mmCIF file of C-alpha atoms in Angstrom:
data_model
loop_
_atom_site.group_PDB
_atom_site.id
_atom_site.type_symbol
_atom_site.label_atom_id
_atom_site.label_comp_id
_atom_site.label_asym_id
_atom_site.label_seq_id
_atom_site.Cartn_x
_atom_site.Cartn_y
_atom_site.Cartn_z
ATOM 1 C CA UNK A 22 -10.525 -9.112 5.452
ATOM 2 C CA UNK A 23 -7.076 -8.352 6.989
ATOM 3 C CA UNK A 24 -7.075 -7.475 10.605
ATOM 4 C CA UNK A 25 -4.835 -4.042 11.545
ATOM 5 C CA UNK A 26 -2.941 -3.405 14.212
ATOM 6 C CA UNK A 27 -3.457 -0.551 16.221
ATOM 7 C CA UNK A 28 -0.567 1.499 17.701
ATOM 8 C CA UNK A 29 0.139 4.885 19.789
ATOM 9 C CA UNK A 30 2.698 5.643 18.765
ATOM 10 C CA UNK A 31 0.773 4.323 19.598
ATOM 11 C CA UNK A 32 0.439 1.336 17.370
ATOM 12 C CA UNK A 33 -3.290 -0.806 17.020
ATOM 13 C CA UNK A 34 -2.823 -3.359 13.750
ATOM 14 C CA UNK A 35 -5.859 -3.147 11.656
ATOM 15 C CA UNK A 36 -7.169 -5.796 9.876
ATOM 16 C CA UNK A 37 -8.389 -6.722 6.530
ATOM 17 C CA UNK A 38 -11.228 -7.945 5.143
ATOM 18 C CA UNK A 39 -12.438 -8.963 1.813
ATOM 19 C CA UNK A 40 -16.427 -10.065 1.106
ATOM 20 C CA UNK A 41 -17.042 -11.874 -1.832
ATOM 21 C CA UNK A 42 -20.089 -13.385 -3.923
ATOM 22 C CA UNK A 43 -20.156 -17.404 -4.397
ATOM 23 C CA UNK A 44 -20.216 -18.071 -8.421
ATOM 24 C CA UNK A 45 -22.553 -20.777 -9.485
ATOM 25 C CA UNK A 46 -20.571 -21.053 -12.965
ATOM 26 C CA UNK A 47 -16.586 -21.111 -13.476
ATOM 27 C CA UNK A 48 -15.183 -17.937 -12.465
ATOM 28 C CA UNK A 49 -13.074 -17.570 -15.295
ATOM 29 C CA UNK A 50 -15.822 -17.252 -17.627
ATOM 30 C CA UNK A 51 -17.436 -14.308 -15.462
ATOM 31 C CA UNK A 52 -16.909 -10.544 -15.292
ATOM 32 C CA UNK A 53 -16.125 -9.708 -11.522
ATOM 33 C CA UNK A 54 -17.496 -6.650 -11.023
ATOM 34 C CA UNK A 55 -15.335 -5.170 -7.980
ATOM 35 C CA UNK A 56 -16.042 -1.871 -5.315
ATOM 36 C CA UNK A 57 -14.151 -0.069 -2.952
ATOM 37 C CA UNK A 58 -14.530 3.462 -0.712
ATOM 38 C CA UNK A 59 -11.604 5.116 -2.816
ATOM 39 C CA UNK A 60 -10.131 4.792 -6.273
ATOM 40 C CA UNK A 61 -6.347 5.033 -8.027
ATOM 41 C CA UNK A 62 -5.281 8.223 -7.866
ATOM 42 C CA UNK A 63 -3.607 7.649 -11.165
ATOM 43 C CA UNK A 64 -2.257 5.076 -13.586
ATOM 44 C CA UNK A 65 1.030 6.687 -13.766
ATOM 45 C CA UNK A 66 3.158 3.983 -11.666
ATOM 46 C CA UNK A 67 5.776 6.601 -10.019
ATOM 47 C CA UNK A 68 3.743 9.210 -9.418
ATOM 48 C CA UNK A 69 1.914 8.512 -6.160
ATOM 49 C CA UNK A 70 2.925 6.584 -3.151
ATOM 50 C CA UNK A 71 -0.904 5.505 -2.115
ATOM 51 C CA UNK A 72 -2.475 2.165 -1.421
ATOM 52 C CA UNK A 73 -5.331 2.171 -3.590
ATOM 53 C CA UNK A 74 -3.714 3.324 -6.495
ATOM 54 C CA UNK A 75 -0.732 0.631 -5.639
ATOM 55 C CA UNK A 76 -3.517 -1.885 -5.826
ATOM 56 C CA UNK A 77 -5.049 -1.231 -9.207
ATOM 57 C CA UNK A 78 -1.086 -0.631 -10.626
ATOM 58 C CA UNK A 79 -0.503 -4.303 -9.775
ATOM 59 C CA UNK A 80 -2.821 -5.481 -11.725
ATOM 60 C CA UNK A 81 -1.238 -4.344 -14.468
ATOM 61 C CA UNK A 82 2.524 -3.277 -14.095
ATOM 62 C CA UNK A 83 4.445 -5.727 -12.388
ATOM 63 C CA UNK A 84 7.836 -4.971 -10.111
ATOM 64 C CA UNK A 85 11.147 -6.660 -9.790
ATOM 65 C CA UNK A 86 10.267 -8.489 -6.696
ATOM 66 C CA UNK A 87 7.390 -8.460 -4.803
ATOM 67 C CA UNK A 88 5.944 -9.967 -1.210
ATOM 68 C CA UNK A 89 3.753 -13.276 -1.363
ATOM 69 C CA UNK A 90 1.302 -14.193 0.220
ATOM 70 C CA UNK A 91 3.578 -15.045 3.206
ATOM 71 C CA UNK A 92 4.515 -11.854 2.820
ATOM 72 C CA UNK A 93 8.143 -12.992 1.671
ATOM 73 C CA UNK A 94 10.077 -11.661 -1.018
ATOM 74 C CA UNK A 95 9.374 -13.899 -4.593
ATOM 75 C CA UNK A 96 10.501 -13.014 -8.012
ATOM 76 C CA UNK A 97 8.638 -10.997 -10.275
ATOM 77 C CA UNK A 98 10.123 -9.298 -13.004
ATOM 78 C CA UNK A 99 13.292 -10.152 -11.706
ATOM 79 C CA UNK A 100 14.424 -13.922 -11.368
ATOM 80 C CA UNK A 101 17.152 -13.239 -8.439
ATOM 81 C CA UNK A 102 19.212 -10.879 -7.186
ATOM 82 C CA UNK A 103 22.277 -10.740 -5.026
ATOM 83 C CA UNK A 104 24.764 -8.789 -3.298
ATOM 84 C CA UNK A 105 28.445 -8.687 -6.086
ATOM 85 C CA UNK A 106 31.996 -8.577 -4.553
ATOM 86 C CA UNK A 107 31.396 -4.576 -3.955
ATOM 87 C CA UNK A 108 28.822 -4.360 -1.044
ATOM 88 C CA UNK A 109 27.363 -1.589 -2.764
ATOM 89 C CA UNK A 110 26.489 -2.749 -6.040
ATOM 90 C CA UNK A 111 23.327 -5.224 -6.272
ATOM 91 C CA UNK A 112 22.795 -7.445 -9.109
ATOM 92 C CA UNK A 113 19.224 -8.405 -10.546
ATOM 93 C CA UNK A 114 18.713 -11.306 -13.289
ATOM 94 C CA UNK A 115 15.703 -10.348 -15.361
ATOM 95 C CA UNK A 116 13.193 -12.965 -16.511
ATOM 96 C CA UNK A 117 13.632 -13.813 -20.491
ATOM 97 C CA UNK A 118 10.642 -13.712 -22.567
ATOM 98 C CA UNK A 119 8.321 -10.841 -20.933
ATOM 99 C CA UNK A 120 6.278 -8.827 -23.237
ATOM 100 C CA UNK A 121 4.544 -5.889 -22.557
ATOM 101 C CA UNK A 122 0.892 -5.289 -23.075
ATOM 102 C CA UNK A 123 1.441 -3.437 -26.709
ATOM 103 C CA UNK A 124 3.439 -6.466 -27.527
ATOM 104 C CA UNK A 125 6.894 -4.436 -26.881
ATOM 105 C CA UNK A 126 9.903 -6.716 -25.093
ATOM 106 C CA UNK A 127 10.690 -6.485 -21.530
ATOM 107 C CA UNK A 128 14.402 -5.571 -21.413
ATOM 108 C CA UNK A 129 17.328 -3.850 -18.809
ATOM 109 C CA UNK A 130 16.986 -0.693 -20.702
ATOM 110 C CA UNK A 131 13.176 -0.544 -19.259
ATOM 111 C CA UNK A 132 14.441 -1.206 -15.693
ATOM 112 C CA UNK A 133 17.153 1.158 -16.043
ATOM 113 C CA UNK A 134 14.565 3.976 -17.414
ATOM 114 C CA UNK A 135 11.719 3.071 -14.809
ATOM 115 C CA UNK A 136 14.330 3.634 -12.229
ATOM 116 C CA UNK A 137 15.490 6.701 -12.765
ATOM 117 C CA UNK A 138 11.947 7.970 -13.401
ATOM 118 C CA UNK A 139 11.252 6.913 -10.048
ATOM 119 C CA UNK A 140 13.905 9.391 -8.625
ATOM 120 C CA UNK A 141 12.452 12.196 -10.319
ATOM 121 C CA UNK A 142 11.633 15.084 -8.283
ATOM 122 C CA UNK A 143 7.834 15.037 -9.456
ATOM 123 C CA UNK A 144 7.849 10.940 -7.969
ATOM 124 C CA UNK A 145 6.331 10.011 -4.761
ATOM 125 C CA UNK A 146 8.153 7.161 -4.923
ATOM 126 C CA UNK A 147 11.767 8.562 -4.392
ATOM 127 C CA UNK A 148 11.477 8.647 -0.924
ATOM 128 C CA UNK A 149 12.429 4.447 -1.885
ATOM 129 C CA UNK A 150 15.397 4.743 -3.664
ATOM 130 C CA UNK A 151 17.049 7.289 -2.184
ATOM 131 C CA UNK A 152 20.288 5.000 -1.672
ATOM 132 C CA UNK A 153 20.502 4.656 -5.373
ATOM 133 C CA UNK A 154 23.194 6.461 -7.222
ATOM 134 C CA UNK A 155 23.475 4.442 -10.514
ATOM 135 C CA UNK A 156 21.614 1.973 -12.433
ATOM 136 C CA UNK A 157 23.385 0.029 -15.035
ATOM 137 C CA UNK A 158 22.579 -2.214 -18.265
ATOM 138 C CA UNK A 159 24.973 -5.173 -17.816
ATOM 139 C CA UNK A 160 23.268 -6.810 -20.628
ATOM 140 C CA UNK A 161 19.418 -7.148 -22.021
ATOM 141 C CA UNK A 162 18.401 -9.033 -18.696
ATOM 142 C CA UNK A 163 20.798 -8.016 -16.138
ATOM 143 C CA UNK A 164 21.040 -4.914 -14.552
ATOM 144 C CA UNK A 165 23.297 -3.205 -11.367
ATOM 145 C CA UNK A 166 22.339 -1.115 -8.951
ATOM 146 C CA UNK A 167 24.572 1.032 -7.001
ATOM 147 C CA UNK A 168 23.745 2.661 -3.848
ATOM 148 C CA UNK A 169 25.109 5.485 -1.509
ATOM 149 C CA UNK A 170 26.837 2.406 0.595
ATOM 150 C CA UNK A 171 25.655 -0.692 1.448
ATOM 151 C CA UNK A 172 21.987 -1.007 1.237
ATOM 152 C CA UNK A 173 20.926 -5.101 2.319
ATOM 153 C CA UNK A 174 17.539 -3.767 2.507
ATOM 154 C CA UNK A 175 17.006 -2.057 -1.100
ATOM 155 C CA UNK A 176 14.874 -5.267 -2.783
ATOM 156 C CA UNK A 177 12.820 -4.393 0.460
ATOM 157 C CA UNK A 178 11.953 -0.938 -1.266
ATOM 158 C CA UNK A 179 11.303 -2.596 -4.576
ATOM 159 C CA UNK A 180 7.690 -4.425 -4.392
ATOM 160 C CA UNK A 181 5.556 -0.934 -5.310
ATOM 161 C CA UNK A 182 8.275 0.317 -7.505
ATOM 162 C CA UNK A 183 6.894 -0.243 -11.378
ATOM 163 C CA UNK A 184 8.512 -1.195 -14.477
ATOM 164 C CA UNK A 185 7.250 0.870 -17.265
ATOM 165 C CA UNK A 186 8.206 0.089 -20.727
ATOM 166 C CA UNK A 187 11.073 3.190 -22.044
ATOM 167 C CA UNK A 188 9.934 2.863 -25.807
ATOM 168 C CA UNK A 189 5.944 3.541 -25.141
ATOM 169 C CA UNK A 190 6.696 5.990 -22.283
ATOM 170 C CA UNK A 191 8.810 7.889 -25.184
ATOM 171 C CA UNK A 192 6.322 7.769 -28.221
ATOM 172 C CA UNK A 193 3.910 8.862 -25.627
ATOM 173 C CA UNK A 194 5.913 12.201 -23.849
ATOM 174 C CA UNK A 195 5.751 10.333 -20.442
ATOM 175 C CA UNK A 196 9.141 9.831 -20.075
ATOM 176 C CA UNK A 197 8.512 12.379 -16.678
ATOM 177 C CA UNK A 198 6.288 11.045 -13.651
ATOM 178 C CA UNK A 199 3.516 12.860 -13.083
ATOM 179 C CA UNK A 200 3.038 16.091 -11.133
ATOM 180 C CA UNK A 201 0.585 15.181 -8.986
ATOM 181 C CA UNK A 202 0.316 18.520 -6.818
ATOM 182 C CA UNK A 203 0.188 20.665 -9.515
ATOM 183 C CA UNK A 204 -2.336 18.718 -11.684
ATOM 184 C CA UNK A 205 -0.615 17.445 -14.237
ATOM 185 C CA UNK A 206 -2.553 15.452 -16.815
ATOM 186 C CA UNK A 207 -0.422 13.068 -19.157
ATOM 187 C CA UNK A 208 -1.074 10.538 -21.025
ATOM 188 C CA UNK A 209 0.513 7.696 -18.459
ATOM 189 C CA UNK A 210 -2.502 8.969 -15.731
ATOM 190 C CA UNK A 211 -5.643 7.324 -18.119
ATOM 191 C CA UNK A 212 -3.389 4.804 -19.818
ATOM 192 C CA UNK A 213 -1.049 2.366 -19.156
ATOM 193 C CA UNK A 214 1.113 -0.699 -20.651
ATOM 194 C CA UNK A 215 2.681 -2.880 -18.489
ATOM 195 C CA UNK A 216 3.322 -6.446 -18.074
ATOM 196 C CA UNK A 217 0.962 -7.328 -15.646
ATOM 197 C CA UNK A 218 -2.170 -9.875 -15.924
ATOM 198 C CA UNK A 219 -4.628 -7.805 -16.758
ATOM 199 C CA UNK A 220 -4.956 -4.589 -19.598
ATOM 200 C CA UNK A 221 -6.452 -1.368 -18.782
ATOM 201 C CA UNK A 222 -8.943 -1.255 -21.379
ATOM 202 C CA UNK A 223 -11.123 1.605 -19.955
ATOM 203 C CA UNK A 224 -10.399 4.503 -17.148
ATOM 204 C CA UNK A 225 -13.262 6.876 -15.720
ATOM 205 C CA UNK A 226 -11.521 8.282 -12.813
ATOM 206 C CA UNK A 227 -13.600 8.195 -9.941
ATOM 207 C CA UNK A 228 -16.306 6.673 -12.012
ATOM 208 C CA UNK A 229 -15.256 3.324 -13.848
ATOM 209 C CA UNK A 230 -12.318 0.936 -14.414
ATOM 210 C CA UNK A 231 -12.136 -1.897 -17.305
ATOM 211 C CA UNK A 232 -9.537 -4.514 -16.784
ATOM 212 C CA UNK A 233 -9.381 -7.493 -19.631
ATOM 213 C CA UNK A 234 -7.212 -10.228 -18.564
ATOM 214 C CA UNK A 235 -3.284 -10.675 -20.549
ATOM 215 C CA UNK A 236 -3.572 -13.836 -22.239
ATOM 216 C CA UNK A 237 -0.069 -13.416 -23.303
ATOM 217 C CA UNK A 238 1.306 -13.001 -19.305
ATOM 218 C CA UNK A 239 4.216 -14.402 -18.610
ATOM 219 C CA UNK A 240 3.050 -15.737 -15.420
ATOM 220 C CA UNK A 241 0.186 -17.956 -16.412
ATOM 221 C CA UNK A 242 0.477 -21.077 -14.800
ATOM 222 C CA UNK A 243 2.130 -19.734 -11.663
ATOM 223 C CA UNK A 244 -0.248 -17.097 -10.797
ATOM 224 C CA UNK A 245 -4.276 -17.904 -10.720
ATOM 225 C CA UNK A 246 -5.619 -16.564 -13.813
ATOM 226 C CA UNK A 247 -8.926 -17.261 -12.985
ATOM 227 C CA UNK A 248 -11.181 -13.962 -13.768
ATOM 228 C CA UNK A 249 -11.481 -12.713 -17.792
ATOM 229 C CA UNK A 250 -12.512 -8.964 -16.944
ATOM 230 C CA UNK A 251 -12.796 -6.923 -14.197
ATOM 231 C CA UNK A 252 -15.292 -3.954 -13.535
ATOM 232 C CA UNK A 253 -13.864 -1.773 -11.094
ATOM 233 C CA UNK A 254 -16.400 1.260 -9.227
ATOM 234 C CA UNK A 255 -15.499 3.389 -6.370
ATOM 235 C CA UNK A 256 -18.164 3.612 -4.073
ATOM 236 C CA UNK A 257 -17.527 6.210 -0.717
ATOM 237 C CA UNK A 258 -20.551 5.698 0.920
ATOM 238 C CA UNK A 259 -20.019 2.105 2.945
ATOM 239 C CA UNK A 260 -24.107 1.637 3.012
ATOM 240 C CA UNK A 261 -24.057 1.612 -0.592
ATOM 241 C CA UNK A 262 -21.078 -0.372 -1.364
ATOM 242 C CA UNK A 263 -22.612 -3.117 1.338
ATOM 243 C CA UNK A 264 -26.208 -2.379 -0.350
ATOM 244 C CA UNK A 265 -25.112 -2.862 -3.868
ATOM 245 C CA UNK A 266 -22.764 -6.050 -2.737
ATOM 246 C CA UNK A 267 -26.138 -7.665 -1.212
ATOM 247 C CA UNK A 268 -28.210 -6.959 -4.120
ATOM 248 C CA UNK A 269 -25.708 -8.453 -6.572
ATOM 249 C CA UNK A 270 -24.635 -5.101 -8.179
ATOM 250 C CA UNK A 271 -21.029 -5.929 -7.138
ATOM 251 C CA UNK A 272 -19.232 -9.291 -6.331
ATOM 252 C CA UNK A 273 -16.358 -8.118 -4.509
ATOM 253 C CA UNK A 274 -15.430 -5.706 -1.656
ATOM 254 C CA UNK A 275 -12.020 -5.487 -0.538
ATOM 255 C CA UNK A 276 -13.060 -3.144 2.681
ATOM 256 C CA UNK A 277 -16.294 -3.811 3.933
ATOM 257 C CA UNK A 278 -17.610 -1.920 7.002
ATOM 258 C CA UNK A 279 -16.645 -4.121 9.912
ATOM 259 C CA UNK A 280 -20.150 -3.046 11.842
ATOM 260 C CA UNK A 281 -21.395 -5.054 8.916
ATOM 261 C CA UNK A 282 -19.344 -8.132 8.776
ATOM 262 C CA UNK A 283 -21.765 -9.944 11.043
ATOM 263 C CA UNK A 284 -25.009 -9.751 8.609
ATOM 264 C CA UNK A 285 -22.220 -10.050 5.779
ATOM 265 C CA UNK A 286 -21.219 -13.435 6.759
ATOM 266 C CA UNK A 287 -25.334 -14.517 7.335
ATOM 267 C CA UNK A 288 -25.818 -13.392 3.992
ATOM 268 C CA UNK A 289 -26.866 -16.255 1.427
ATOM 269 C CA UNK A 290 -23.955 -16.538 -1.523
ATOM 270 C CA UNK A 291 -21.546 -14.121 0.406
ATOM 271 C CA UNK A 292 -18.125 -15.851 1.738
ATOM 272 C CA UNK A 293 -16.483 -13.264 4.365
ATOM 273 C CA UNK A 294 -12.399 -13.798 4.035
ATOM 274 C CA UNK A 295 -9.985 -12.383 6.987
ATOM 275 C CA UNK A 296 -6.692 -12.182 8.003
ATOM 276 C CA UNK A 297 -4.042 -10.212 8.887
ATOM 277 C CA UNK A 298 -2.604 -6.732 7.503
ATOM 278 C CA UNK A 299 0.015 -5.205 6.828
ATOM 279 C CA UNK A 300 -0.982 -1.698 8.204
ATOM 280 C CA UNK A 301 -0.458 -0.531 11.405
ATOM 281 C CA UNK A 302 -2.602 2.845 12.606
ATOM 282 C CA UNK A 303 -0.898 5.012 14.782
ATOM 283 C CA UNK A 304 -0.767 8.770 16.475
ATOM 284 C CA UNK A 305 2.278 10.283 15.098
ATOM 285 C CA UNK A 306 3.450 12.639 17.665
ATOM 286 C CA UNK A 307 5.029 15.881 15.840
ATOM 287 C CA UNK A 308 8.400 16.075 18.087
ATOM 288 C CA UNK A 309 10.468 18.126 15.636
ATOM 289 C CA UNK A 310 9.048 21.460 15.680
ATOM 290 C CA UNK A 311 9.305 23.942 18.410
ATOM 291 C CA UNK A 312 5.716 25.023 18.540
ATOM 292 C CA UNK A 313 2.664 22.689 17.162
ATOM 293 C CA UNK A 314 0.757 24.431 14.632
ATOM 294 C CA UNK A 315 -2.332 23.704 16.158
ATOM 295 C CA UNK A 316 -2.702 23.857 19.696
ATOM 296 C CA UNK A 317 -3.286 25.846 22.623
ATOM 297 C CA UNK A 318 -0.119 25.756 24.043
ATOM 298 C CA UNK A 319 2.032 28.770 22.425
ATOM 299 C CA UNK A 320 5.931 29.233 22.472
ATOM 300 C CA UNK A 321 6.388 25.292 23.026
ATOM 301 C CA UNK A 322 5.673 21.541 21.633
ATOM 302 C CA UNK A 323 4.611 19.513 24.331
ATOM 303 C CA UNK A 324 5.217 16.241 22.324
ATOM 304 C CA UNK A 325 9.049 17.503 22.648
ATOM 305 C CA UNK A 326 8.467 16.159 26.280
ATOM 306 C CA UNK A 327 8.779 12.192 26.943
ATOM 307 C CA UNK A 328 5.962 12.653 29.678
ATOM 308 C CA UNK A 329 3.573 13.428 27.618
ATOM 309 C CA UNK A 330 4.483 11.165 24.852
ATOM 310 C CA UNK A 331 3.855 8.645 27.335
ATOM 311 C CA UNK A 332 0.826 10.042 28.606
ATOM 312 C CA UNK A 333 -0.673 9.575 25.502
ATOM 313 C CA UNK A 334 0.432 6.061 24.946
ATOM 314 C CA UNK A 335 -0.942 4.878 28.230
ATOM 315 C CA UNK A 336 -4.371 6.679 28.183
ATOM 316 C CA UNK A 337 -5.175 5.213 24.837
ATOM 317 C CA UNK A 338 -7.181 2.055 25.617
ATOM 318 C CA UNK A 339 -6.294 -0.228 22.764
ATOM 319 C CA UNK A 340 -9.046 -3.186 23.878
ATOM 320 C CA UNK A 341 -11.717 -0.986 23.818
ATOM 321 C CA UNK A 342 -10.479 0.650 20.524
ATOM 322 C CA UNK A 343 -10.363 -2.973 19.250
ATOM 323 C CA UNK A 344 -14.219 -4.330 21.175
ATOM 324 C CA UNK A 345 -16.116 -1.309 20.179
ATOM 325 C CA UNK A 346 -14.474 0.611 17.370
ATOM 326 C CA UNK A 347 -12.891 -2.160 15.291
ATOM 327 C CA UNK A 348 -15.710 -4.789 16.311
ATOM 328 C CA UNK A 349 -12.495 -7.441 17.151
ATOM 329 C CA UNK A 350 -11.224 -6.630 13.906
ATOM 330 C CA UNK A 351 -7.173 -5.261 14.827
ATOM 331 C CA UNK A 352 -4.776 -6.477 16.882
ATOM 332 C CA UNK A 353 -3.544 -4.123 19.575
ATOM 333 C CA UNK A 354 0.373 -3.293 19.477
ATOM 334 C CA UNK A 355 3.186 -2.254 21.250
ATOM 335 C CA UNK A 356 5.214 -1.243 17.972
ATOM 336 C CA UNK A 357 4.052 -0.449 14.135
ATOM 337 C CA UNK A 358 6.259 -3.309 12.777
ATOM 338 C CA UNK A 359 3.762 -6.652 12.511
ATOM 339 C CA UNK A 360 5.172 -9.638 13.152
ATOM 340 C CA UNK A 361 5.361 -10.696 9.699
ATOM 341 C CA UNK A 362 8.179 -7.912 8.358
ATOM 342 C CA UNK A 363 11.425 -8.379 8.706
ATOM 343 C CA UNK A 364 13.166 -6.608 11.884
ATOM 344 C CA UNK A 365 10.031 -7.432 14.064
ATOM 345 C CA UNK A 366 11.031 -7.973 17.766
ATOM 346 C CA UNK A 367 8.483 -9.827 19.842
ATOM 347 C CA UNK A 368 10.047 -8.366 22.870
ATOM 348 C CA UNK A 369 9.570 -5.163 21.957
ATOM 349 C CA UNK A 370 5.817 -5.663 20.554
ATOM 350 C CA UNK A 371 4.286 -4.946 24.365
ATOM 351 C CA UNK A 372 1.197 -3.511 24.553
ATOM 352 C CA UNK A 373 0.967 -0.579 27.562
ATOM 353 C CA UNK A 374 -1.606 -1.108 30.512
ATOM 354 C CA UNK A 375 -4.432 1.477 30.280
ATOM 355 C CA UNK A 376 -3.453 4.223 33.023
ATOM 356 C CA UNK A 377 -5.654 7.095 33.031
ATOM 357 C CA UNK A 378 -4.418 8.285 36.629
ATOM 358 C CA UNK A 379 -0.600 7.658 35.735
ATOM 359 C CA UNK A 380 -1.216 9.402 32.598
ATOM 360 C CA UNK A 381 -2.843 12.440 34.302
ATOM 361 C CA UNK A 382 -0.014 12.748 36.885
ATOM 362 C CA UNK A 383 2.471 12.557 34.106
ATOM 363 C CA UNK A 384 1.059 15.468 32.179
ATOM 364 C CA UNK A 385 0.671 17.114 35.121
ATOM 365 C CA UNK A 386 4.231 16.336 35.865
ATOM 366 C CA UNK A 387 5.202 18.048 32.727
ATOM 367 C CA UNK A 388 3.303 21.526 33.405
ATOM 368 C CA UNK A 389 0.099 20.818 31.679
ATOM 369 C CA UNK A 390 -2.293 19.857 34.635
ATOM 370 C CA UNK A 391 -5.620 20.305 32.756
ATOM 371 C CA UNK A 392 -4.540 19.281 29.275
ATOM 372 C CA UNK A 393 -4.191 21.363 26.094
ATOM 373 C CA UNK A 394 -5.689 21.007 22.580
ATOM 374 C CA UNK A 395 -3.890 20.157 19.729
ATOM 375 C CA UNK A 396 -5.854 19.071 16.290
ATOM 376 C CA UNK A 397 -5.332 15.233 15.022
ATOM 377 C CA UNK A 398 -5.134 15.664 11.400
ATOM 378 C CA UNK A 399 -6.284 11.844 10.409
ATOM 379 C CA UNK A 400 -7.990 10.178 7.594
ATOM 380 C CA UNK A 401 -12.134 9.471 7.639
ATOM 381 C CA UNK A 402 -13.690 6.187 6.883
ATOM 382 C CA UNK A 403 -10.100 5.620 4.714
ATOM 383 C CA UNK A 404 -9.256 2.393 6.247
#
C-alpha cells in the first residue's frame, strides 16, 4: 500500500497499499487472480484520462518513457530523448526490435499516429500534449516532436500516453479515440494490441479481465516476468473484496480498506506491502466563477475571497484526518506536489496549524459570520 498525502488546498498525501497472498509454488507457474473497487473504463489507450483504466493499459500498451519505481523517468518504448539545436523540437530514439502483440513491428509511423490520436478532440488525454504542434518520422526509429515553444517538461506528459500500433488500429476502424461521453463502442474499447507484457485475451467489462503473459516482450530480462496469467475482477464492495482475499478467492488487492490492514497483516499467508503515493487529495476551491452553483450565498463566490480560502485551510485538521480517517495511512501536506516529483519545494510543503477560532474570525472577517453551504462534489470509497 502507498500512503497519500492529504492537502486543502488543502493537500493530505494518501497512501497506498497493496495485500497479497504468499505462493507455496513458483509464481510464474500460477494464475494470479487480482481485485480491485473499480475497473478500466476502457481498453482504448487515448480515450480516458483515469487511474484504473491507466493501470490495466500498462499492462499491455507500453509508452515512450515511463516513471520507475523511484519514480524517475526510464526508457520504455523510447531508448532516449533529447532537446536538438531548436529548443522546440525534441528528439526520441525508438528501441529496434519491438513487436506488437499480433506480431506487427513497432515503428515511428506508430508513434507518429498514436500521437496525433491523442490530440483528437474525442481524447482525454489532450489536455497532455497540448504544446505539440507536429510530430515527425525522421526515420523507422526516430521521431521529432515540435511544440508551441519550448516545452523541457513534455517527456513529463508522456508516461500514460500509449503507443498503439497504426496498421491494426486501421484494419480495425479505430483510427479515432473513443467517445467516451457519448457512448461510443469500438472495437479498440474490448480489444487491444500493444506491446506490453501481457495480452488481453478476454474483456467482461465490469465483470472479468484475462491477461496471458507476452512471451515475445521485448523487455524480458529487464522487467520481472514472473506471473503467466492474470484474472482480473472488480469488486465495489471493500467487505467482499477483503472477504474473498481471506478465503483465497483472490490473491491480490491493490486497495485494501485501511480499517482492515491491521487483521490483514495478522492474517496467515497474507504479506501487507506500503509505501508512498503519488496522489495527493485535496479541496479544490472553485475561484473562477462569480457565483458557486451550489451554495447559499447568491450574487457572489466566497472562495473569490483569500479569507475564506484560508479559513478553510486552517480549520481542516489534517492529523486527525490522518489518526482516525486514514488509520496513519497519508501524510499530511502543505502543497499537492510530493516530494518525489520534480519541482517539489520542501519549503513550501508546510503543513497549517489547526485554528478553528482564527478561522471563524476570518470568515467572519469576510461577511459570512455564521457560515454558508456550498456542496463538495467528491468521489466515495474511490481511493
Amino acid at each position: 500500500m502507498k500512503l497519500p498525502r492529504l492537502a486543502a488546498t488543502l493537500p493530505l498525501a494518501l497512501g497506498a497499499c497493496a495485500v497479497l497472498a504468499t505462493f507455496s509454488t513458483p509464481v510464474a507457474a500460477q494464475t494470479v487472480r487480482w481485485a480491485a473497487a473499480g475497473d478500466a473504463l476502457t481498453m482504448d489507450p487515448h480515450s480516458q484520462n483515469e487511474g484504473p483504466t491507466h493501470v490495466m493499459n500498462h499492462q499491455v500498451y507500453d509508452s515512450l518513457v515511463f516513471r520507475d519505481q523511484d519514480m524517475k523517468l526510464a526508457p520504455r518504448l523510447a531508448t532516449s530523448w533529447r532537446i536538438t539545436d531548436d529548443p522546440s523540437v525534441w528528439e526520441f530514439k525508438l528501441r529496434e526490435g519491438v513487436k506488437y502483440h499480433n506480431g506487427n513491428p513497432f515503428t515511428a509511423d506508430d508513434v507518429v499516429f498514436s500521437i496525433m490520436r491523442a490530440k483528437h478532440e474525442n481524447s482525454d488525454m489532450k489536455g497532455l500534449l497540448t504544446s505539440v504542434v507536429e510530430v515527425v518520422k525522421v526515420d523507422d526509429h526516430t521521431v521529432r516532436m515540435r511544440t508551441d515553444g519550448p516545452n523541457p517538461l513534455l517527456p513529463n506528459n508522456l508516461t500514460n500516453l500509449f503507443i498503439m500500433d497504426r496498421e491494426w488500429a486501421e484494419e480495425n476502424k479505430v483510427t479515432l479515440p473513443q467517445n467516451y461521453k457519448a457512448g461510443d463502442e469500438t472495437f479498440a474499447v474490448r480489444n487491444a494490441n500493444g506491446t506490453g507484457p501481457f495480452r488481453l485475451a478476454k474483456r467482461e467489462p465490469d465483470v472479468r479481465t484475462e491477461l496471458e503473459r507476452n512471451e515475445d516482450y521485448w523487455g524480458k530480462g529487464t522487467f520481472p516476468m514472473e506471473v503467466s496469467k492474470v484474472v482480473f475482477t472488480p469488486v465495489r464492495s471493500a467487505a467482499t473484496r477483503v472477504a474473498a482475499l481471506l478465503s483465497g478467492e483472490v490473491d491480490f488487492l491493490l486497495d485494501p480498506p485501511v480499517q482492515d490492514l491491521e487483521r490483514l497483516s495478522a492474517a496467515k499467508g497474507l504479506v501487507v506491502r506500503s509505501g508512498p503515493e503519488n496522489r495527493t487529495i485535496f479541496l479544490g476551491m472553485q475561484q473562477a466563477l462569480p457565483e458557486l452553483r451550489s451554495s447559499d450565498v447568491k450574487g457572489k463566490n466566497p472562495f473569490a475571497d483569500k479569507r475564506v480560502r484560508e479559513a478553510m485551510n486552517i480549520a481542516i485538521n489534517r492529523e486527525a484526518v490522518k489518526r482516525v480517517v486514514m488509520r496513519g495511512q497519508s501524510v499530511p501536506a502543505g502543497i499537492v506536489a510530493p516530494p518525489f516529483i520534480d519541482g517539489y519545494d520542501k519549503a513550501m510543503d508546510v503543513v497549517p496549524a489547526t485554528d478553528v477560532a482564527r478561522a471563524k474570525a476570518l470568515l467572519a472577517e469576510a461577511g459570512y459570520p455564521n457560515g454558508f453551504s456550498v456542496t463538495l462534489a467528491c468521489p466515495n470509497d474511490r481511493y
